[in-house]
CSV table of C-alpha atoms in Angstrom, one decimal:
chain,number,residue,atom,x,y,z
A,298,MET,CA,5.8,-17.8,10.6
A,299,LEU,CA,4.2,-14.1,10.1
A,300,PHE,CA,7.3,-13.1,8.6
A,301,GLN,CA,7.4,-16.5,6.6
A,302,ASN,CA,3.9,-15.2,5.0
A,303,PHE,CA,5.2,-11.6,4.7
A,304,THR,CA,8.5,-12.5,2.8
A,305,GLU,CA,6.5,-14.7,0.2
A,306,ARG,CA,3.8,-12.3,-0.1
A,307,GLU,CA,6.2,-9.4,-0.8
A,308,GLU,CA,6.2,-9.1,-4.1
A,309,PRO,CA,3.7,-11.2,-6.0
A,310,HIS,CA,0.9,-10.2,-3.6
A,311,ALA,CA,-0.8,-7.0,-1.9
A,312,ILE,CA,-0.6,-7.2,1.7
A,313,ALA,CA,-3.3,-5.1,3.9
A,314,ILE,CA,-2.5,-4.3,7.5
A,315,ALA,CA,-4.7,-2.7,9.9
A,316,SER,CA,-3.1,-1.7,13.7
A,317,ASN,CA,-4.1,0.9,16.5
A,318,ARG,CA,-0.5,1.2,17.4
A,319,PRO,CA,2.3,3.5,15.3
A,320,PHE,CA,5.4,1.4,13.9
A,321,THR,CA,7.1,2.1,17.1
A,322,GLU,CA,5.0,0.7,19.4
A,323,TRP,CA,5.2,-2.8,17.5
A,324,ASP,CA,8.4,-3.9,19.5
A,325,GLN,CA,5.6,-4.4,22.3
A,326,THR,CA,4.4,-7.0,20.1
A,327,PHE,CA,7.1,-8.6,18.5
A,328,ILE,CA,9.3,-9.0,21.5
A,329,ASP,CA,12.2,-10.0,18.9
A,330,LYS,CA,13.6,-5.8,18.1
A,331,ARG,CA,15.1,-7.5,15.2
A,332,LEU,CA,12.3,-9.5,13.8
A,333,CYS,CA,10.2,-6.4,14.6
A,334,GLN,CA,12.3,-4.4,12.3
A,335,ALA,CA,12.5,-6.7,9.6
A,336,ILE,CA,8.7,-7.0,9.7
A,337,VAL,CA,8.0,-3.6,9.2
A,338,ASP,CA,10.5,-3.2,6.7
A,339,ARG,CA,9.1,-5.5,4.6
A,340,LEU,CA,5.6,-4.1,5.2
A,341,THR,CA,6.7,-0.6,4.7
A,342,PHE,CA,8.7,-1.3,1.2
A,343,GLU,CA,7.3,0.5,-1.0
A,344,ALA,CA,4.2,0.7,0.5
A,345,HIS,CA,0.6,3.1,0.7
A,346,ILE,CA,0.1,3.5,4.4
A,347,ILE,CA,-2.9,5.5,5.5
A,348,GLU,CA,-3.3,6.6,8.8
A,349,THR,CA,-6.9,7.0,9.9
A,350,GLY,CA,-6.6,9.0,13.4
A,351,THR,CA,-7.8,7.2,16.8
A,352,SER,CA,-9.6,4.5,17.0
A,353,PHE,CA,-13.1,4.7,18.3
A,354,ARG,CA,-12.7,1.3,20.1
A,355,LEU,CA,-9.4,1.2,21.3
A,356,ALA,CA,-10.2,4.9,23.1
A,357,SER,CA,-13.6,3.3,24.5
A,358,THR,CA,-11.2,0.3,26.4
A,359,THR,CA,-8.5,2.8,27.3
A,360,ALA,CA,-11.2,5.0,29.1
A,361,LYS,CA,-13.2,1.7,30.6
A,362,ARG,CA,-9.8,0.3,32.1
A,363,GLN,CA,-9.0,3.7,33.3
A,364,ALA,CA,-12.4,4.1,35.3
A,365,ALA,CA,-12.1,0.6,36.7
A,366,ALA,CA,-8.4,1.3,38.1
A,367,VAL,CA,-9.6,4.2,40.1
């Protein structure tokens, strides 16, 4: 359904997506590699990609998990 939404909104409307993972890691979320490639293709076609740097929340969660594992 997500792919269908992207396809329908692709040209007539704007789509804003926020992620703390680079596109190269999206296949961990979207298990089907072909679907993942199609979603990234739809999102990046004529897109404005803004990279903001490291997420504070992700860094904090990662540090907590590493501390708990020790």
